[in-house]
Short mmCIF file of C-alpha atoms and ligand atoms in Angstrom, two decimals:
data_model
loop_
_atom_site.label_atom_id
_atom_site.label_comp_id
_atom_site.label_asym_id
_atom_site.label_seq_id
_atom_site.Cartn_x
_atom_site.Cartn_y
_atom_site.Cartn_z
CA MET A 45 0.00 0.00 0.00
CA LYS A 46 1.38 3.38 -0.98
CA ILE A 47 0.51 6.24 1.39
CA THR A 48 0.69 9.94 0.47
CA ILE A 49 0.07 12.46 3.24
CA LEU A 50 -1.70 15.42 1.61
CA GLY A 51 -3.03 17.26 4.64
CA VAL A 52 -2.87 16.76 8.40
CA ARG A 53 -3.96 20.11 9.85
CA GLY A 54 -7.04 19.97 12.05
CA SER A 55 -10.08 22.18 12.29
CA ILE A 56 -9.11 24.95 9.84
CA PRO A 57 -6.33 25.40 7.25
CA THR A 58 -3.30 27.47 8.24
CA ASP A 59 -0.98 29.52 6.11
CA GLY A 60 2.38 31.27 6.47
CA PRO A 61 6.08 30.49 6.86
CA GLU A 62 5.59 29.08 10.38
CA PHE A 63 3.43 26.24 9.00
CA CYS A 64 5.58 25.04 6.07
CA GLU A 65 7.18 22.01 7.66
CA TYR A 66 4.08 20.09 8.83
CA GLY A 67 1.76 21.79 6.36
CA GLY A 68 -1.37 23.88 6.69
CA ALA A 69 -3.80 21.85 4.56
CA THR A 70 -6.55 19.96 6.35
CA ALA A 71 -7.29 16.24 6.49
CA CYS A 72 -6.53 14.20 3.39
CA ILE A 73 -4.52 10.97 3.03
CA LEU A 74 -4.17 9.09 -0.26
CA VAL A 75 -3.91 5.31 -0.17
CA GLU A 76 -3.01 3.46 -3.38
CA ALA A 77 -3.45 -0.29 -3.55
CA ASP A 78 -4.68 -2.81 -6.11
CA GLY A 79 -4.97 -0.10 -8.80
CA GLN A 80 -7.31 1.92 -6.58
CA ALA A 81 -6.88 5.51 -5.42
CA ILE A 82 -8.62 5.83 -2.06
CA TYR A 83 -8.69 9.20 -0.31
CA LEU A 84 -9.30 9.30 3.41
CA ASP A 85 -11.13 12.59 3.89
CA ALA A 86 -11.37 15.53 1.51
CA GLY A 87 -9.93 18.45 3.45
CA SER A 88 -7.96 21.16 1.67
CA GLY A 89 -5.11 18.65 1.20
CA LEU A 90 -7.22 17.16 -1.59
CA LEU A 91 -6.30 20.18 -3.74
CA ARG A 92 -2.85 18.57 -4.06
CA ALA A 93 -4.22 15.22 -5.21
CA PRO A 94 -1.63 13.81 -7.61
CA ASN A 95 -2.50 12.21 -10.93
CA THR A 96 -2.37 8.58 -9.82
CA GLY A 97 -3.34 7.24 -13.23
CA SER A 98 -5.90 5.14 -11.43
CA ALA A 99 -9.27 4.85 -13.13
CA GLU A 100 -10.97 4.04 -9.84
CA VAL A 101 -11.18 6.92 -7.39
CA SER A 102 -12.95 6.71 -4.02
CA ILE A 103 -13.22 9.09 -1.11
CA LEU A 104 -13.96 7.75 2.35
CA LEU A 105 -15.11 10.62 4.54
CA SER A 106 -14.81 10.29 8.30
CA HIS A 107 -17.59 12.85 8.76
CA SER A 108 -18.76 16.09 7.20
CA HIS A 109 -17.16 18.68 9.50
CA MET A 110 -15.80 21.49 7.32
CA ASP A 111 -12.11 20.62 7.66
CA HIS A 112 -12.80 17.16 6.19
CA ILE A 113 -14.76 18.22 3.08
CA LEU A 114 -13.33 21.65 2.33
CA GLY A 115 -11.09 20.47 -0.53
CA LEU A 116 -13.87 18.87 -2.49
CA PRO A 117 -15.31 21.85 -4.43
CA LEU A 118 -12.07 22.66 -6.29
CA SER A 119 -10.27 19.34 -6.10
CA PRO A 120 -8.60 17.88 -9.20
CA VAL A 121 -10.67 14.71 -8.72
CA LEU A 122 -13.94 16.61 -9.06
CA LEU A 123 -12.62 18.67 -11.97
CA SER A 124 -11.55 15.56 -13.90
CA ASP A 125 -13.72 13.38 -16.11
CA LYS A 126 -13.44 10.43 -13.73
CA THR A 127 -16.12 8.70 -11.75
CA LEU A 128 -15.80 9.39 -8.07
CA ASP A 129 -17.32 7.13 -5.43
CA LEU A 130 -17.90 9.13 -2.29
CA TYR A 131 -18.73 7.35 0.98
CA LEU A 132 -20.11 8.98 4.10
CA GLN A 133 -22.15 7.69 7.02
CA GLU A 134 -25.70 9.01 7.32
CA ARG A 135 -25.83 11.49 10.21
CA GLU A 136 -28.73 13.25 11.90
CA GLY A 137 -31.15 11.96 9.26
CA LEU A 138 -29.05 13.35 6.40
CA SER A 139 -27.76 11.10 3.61
CA ALA A 140 -24.21 11.42 2.24
CA ARG A 141 -25.52 13.56 -0.63
CA GLU A 142 -27.58 15.80 1.65
CA GLN A 143 -24.61 16.43 3.93
CA LEU A 144 -22.30 17.34 1.04
CA GLU A 145 -24.93 19.52 -0.59
CA ARG A 146 -24.92 21.70 2.49
CA LEU A 147 -21.46 22.84 1.39
CA MET A 148 -21.71 22.53 -2.38
CA ALA A 149 -24.88 24.46 -3.12
CA PRO A 150 -25.99 28.08 -2.88
CA PRO A 151 -25.70 30.13 -0.77
CA LEU A 152 -22.40 28.59 0.45
CA TRP A 153 -21.08 27.63 -3.01
CA PRO A 154 -22.08 28.83 -6.49
CA VAL A 155 -22.87 25.46 -8.09
CA GLY A 156 -23.84 21.91 -7.15
CA VAL A 157 -21.87 18.73 -7.94
CA GLU A 158 -23.94 18.12 -11.08
CA LYS A 159 -22.16 21.07 -12.75
CA TYR A 160 -18.75 19.37 -12.46
CA PRO A 161 -17.17 17.27 -15.24
CA SER A 162 -16.70 14.24 -12.97
CA GLU A 163 -19.51 11.90 -12.11
CA VAL A 164 -19.99 11.74 -8.36
CA ILE A 165 -21.73 8.70 -6.92
CA PHE A 166 -22.81 9.24 -3.33
CA HIS A 167 -22.89 6.20 -1.06
CA ASP A 168 -24.41 6.10 2.40
CA LEU A 169 -21.64 4.18 4.12
CA LYS A 170 -22.30 0.51 4.93
CA LEU A 171 -19.33 -1.36 6.40
CA PRO A 172 -17.57 -3.70 5.93
CA MET A 173 -17.12 -3.41 2.17
CA GLN A 174 -14.54 -3.97 -0.57
CA ILE A 175 -13.00 -1.36 -2.86
CA GLY A 176 -11.30 -3.53 -5.48
CA GLY A 177 -9.20 -5.92 -3.40
CA VAL A 178 -9.04 -3.53 -0.44
CA GLN A 179 -11.13 -4.56 2.56
CA VAL A 180 -12.67 -1.54 4.33
CA SER A 181 -14.01 -1.83 7.87
CA GLY A 182 -14.97 0.76 10.44
CA MET A 183 -15.80 1.64 14.00
CA GLU A 184 -17.68 4.60 15.40
CA SER A 185 -15.46 7.30 16.88
CA ASN A 186 -16.17 9.40 19.95
CA HIS A 187 -16.65 12.87 18.45
CA PRO A 188 -19.43 15.48 18.61
CA GLY A 189 -21.89 14.62 15.82
CA GLY A 190 -20.11 11.30 15.18
CA SER A 191 -17.21 10.25 12.96
CA THR A 192 -16.07 7.00 11.34
CA ILE A 193 -12.69 5.39 12.06
CA TYR A 194 -11.57 3.37 9.03
CA ARG A 195 -9.36 0.35 8.66
CA LEU A 196 -8.04 -0.64 5.21
CA ASP A 197 -6.57 -4.12 4.69
CA PHE A 198 -4.85 -5.33 1.52
CA GLU A 199 -2.66 -8.40 1.05
CA GLY A 200 -1.66 -8.65 4.69
CA ARG A 201 -0.97 -4.93 5.15
CA SER A 202 -3.26 -2.49 6.91
CA LEU A 203 -3.76 1.00 8.21
CA VAL A 204 -6.20 2.55 10.66
CA TYR A 205 -7.30 6.17 10.31
CA ALA A 206 -8.52 7.41 13.69
CA THR A 207 -9.04 11.13 13.37
CA ASP A 208 -11.56 13.31 15.14
CA TYR A 209 -11.45 10.92 18.02
CA GLU A 210 -11.56 11.64 21.75
CA HIS A 211 -10.40 8.90 24.07
CA THR A 212 -12.50 7.33 26.80
CA GLU A 213 -11.48 4.22 28.67
CA GLU A 214 -14.01 2.13 26.78
CA LYS A 215 -13.25 3.59 23.34
CA GLN A 216 -9.51 3.10 23.86
CA LYS A 217 -10.10 -0.62 24.36
CA GLU A 218 -12.33 -0.79 21.30
CA LEU A 219 -9.78 1.12 19.17
CA ALA A 220 -6.87 -1.04 20.36
CA ALA A 221 -8.81 -4.17 19.28
CA PHE A 222 -9.84 -2.55 15.98
CA ALA A 223 -6.22 -1.54 15.23
CA HIS A 224 -4.83 -4.93 16.29
CA ASP A 225 -1.41 -5.55 14.69
CA THR A 226 -1.94 -2.84 12.08
CA ASP A 227 1.07 -1.55 10.14
CA LEU A 228 0.09 2.10 10.56
CA LEU A 229 -2.16 3.89 13.01
CA LEU A 230 -2.99 7.50 12.14
CA TYR A 231 -4.15 9.03 15.43
CA ASP A 232 -5.71 12.38 16.37
CA ALA A 233 -3.32 14.10 18.80
CA GLN A 234 -4.54 17.66 18.39
CA TYR A 235 -3.99 18.74 21.97
CA THR A 236 -1.18 18.90 24.48
CA GLU A 237 -2.14 17.60 27.92
CA GLU A 238 -2.66 21.19 29.17
CA GLU A 239 -4.85 22.04 26.19
CA TYR A 240 -6.87 18.86 26.58
CA ALA A 241 -7.72 19.80 30.15
CA ARG A 242 -9.44 22.92 28.75
CA MET A 243 -10.84 21.30 25.56
CA LYS A 244 -12.35 18.11 26.95
CA GLY A 245 -15.47 17.23 24.99
CA PHE A 246 -14.30 18.90 21.76
CA GLY A 247 -13.66 15.46 20.26
CA HIS A 248 -9.86 15.22 20.00
CA SER A 249 -7.07 13.40 21.80
CA THR A 250 -3.43 13.59 22.86
CA VAL A 251 -0.05 11.98 22.19
CA ALA A 252 -0.06 10.12 25.53
CA GLU A 253 -3.42 8.49 24.77
CA GLY A 254 -2.25 7.57 21.26
CA LEU A 255 0.82 5.86 22.70
CA LYS A 256 -1.45 3.77 24.94
CA VAL A 257 -3.34 2.53 21.86
CA LEU A 258 0.00 1.82 20.15
CA GLU A 259 1.00 -0.41 23.07
CA GLN A 260 -2.34 -2.16 23.45
CA SER A 261 -2.93 -2.73 19.74
CA GLY A 262 0.51 -3.99 18.79
CA ALA A 263 0.49 -1.52 15.88
CA LYS A 264 3.88 -1.26 14.15
CA ARG A 265 3.83 2.50 13.77
CA ILE A 266 1.78 5.50 14.90
CA MET A 267 1.59 8.85 13.14
CA PHE A 268 -0.11 11.75 14.87
CA VAL A 269 -2.53 13.82 12.77
CA HIS A 270 -5.09 16.64 13.07
CA HIS A 271 -2.48 19.16 14.20
CA ASP A 272 -3.97 22.11 16.04
CA PRO A 273 -4.09 25.23 13.82
CA ARG A 274 -2.45 27.20 16.64
CA HIS A 275 0.58 24.87 16.71
CA SER A 276 3.38 26.28 14.58
CA ASP A 277 6.19 24.15 13.14
CA ALA A 278 8.32 25.09 16.15
CA LYS A 279 5.65 23.83 18.56
CA LEU A 280 5.04 20.61 16.61
CA ARG A 281 8.78 19.97 16.36
CA GLU A 282 9.06 20.46 20.11
CA MET A 283 6.23 17.95 20.67
CA GLU A 284 7.78 15.50 18.20
CA ASN A 285 11.26 15.84 19.70
CA ALA A 286 9.80 14.98 23.10
CA LEU A 287 8.74 11.54 21.82
CA THR A 288 10.84 8.69 23.16
CA GLU A 289 8.90 6.03 21.25
CA PRO A 290 10.76 5.19 18.00
CA ARG A 291 7.57 3.94 16.32
CA ALA A 292 5.88 7.35 16.73
CA SER A 293 6.05 10.51 14.62
CA PHE A 294 4.02 13.57 13.67
CA ALA A 295 2.69 13.34 10.11
CA LYS A 296 3.87 15.97 7.63
CA ALA A 297 2.11 16.94 4.44
CA GLY A 298 4.12 15.68 1.48
CA GLU A 299 5.32 12.43 3.08
CA VAL A 300 5.11 9.44 0.73
CA PHE A 301 5.89 5.89 1.84
CA GLU A 302 4.90 2.25 1.50
CA ILE A 303 3.58 -0.03 4.19
ZN1 LIG B 1418 -11.49 17.63 12.07
ZN1 LIG B 1419 -14.74 16.85 13.45
#
């Protein structure tokens, strides 16, 4: 599986020289496997979607908070002539299409998806499912309004994408079991411990809680994502340098690697 980190900023995009190293674009990770291009979330990182040459393009949305769908309206995938399968869990009585049309319709956006050259097929998420040879499974996160944690498995390799996730004792156990022996765990560590004390209930977690899941799951590697928009490169570097766990790092936009 080839992984391309396109955006790992949380909540709102950031801009400026102090955000160049980890990147200011919001949630978007590209996974390529079995001839498929699968995007995890469609934050502003999706604007940098490379031409994968893949005929099959899918987007798995964790949820429809702005930072996870913001890249969609001007993304290369929507402006291409490809067919795009877009998956999103029904929430609050709204289908995938209805949730996305809240962003991509007047008065928030000039045109609807039907005006784009690509053909968008909306799917109300039903898991588990297959995308080509890639097995997709999920668990419900702990996040205001709900969010889906995904696991992708292909030919003995796997990754778990746990963003917009706030730890509880019970959820940590569930996530550790869900991420059992995974090759890569992408984990929401938006807050420092001091910040978390003030932001409890906002739906995000910390490095220390991520490291607990790493231990309990037997995951081979953890990358922290959903960086707080107030954390500059200097702050993130300081947090990353404080890690003593060799399997842990802070994700940076632009990283490309295989698992
Ligand atoms: Zn978010
Ligand atoms: Zn959210």
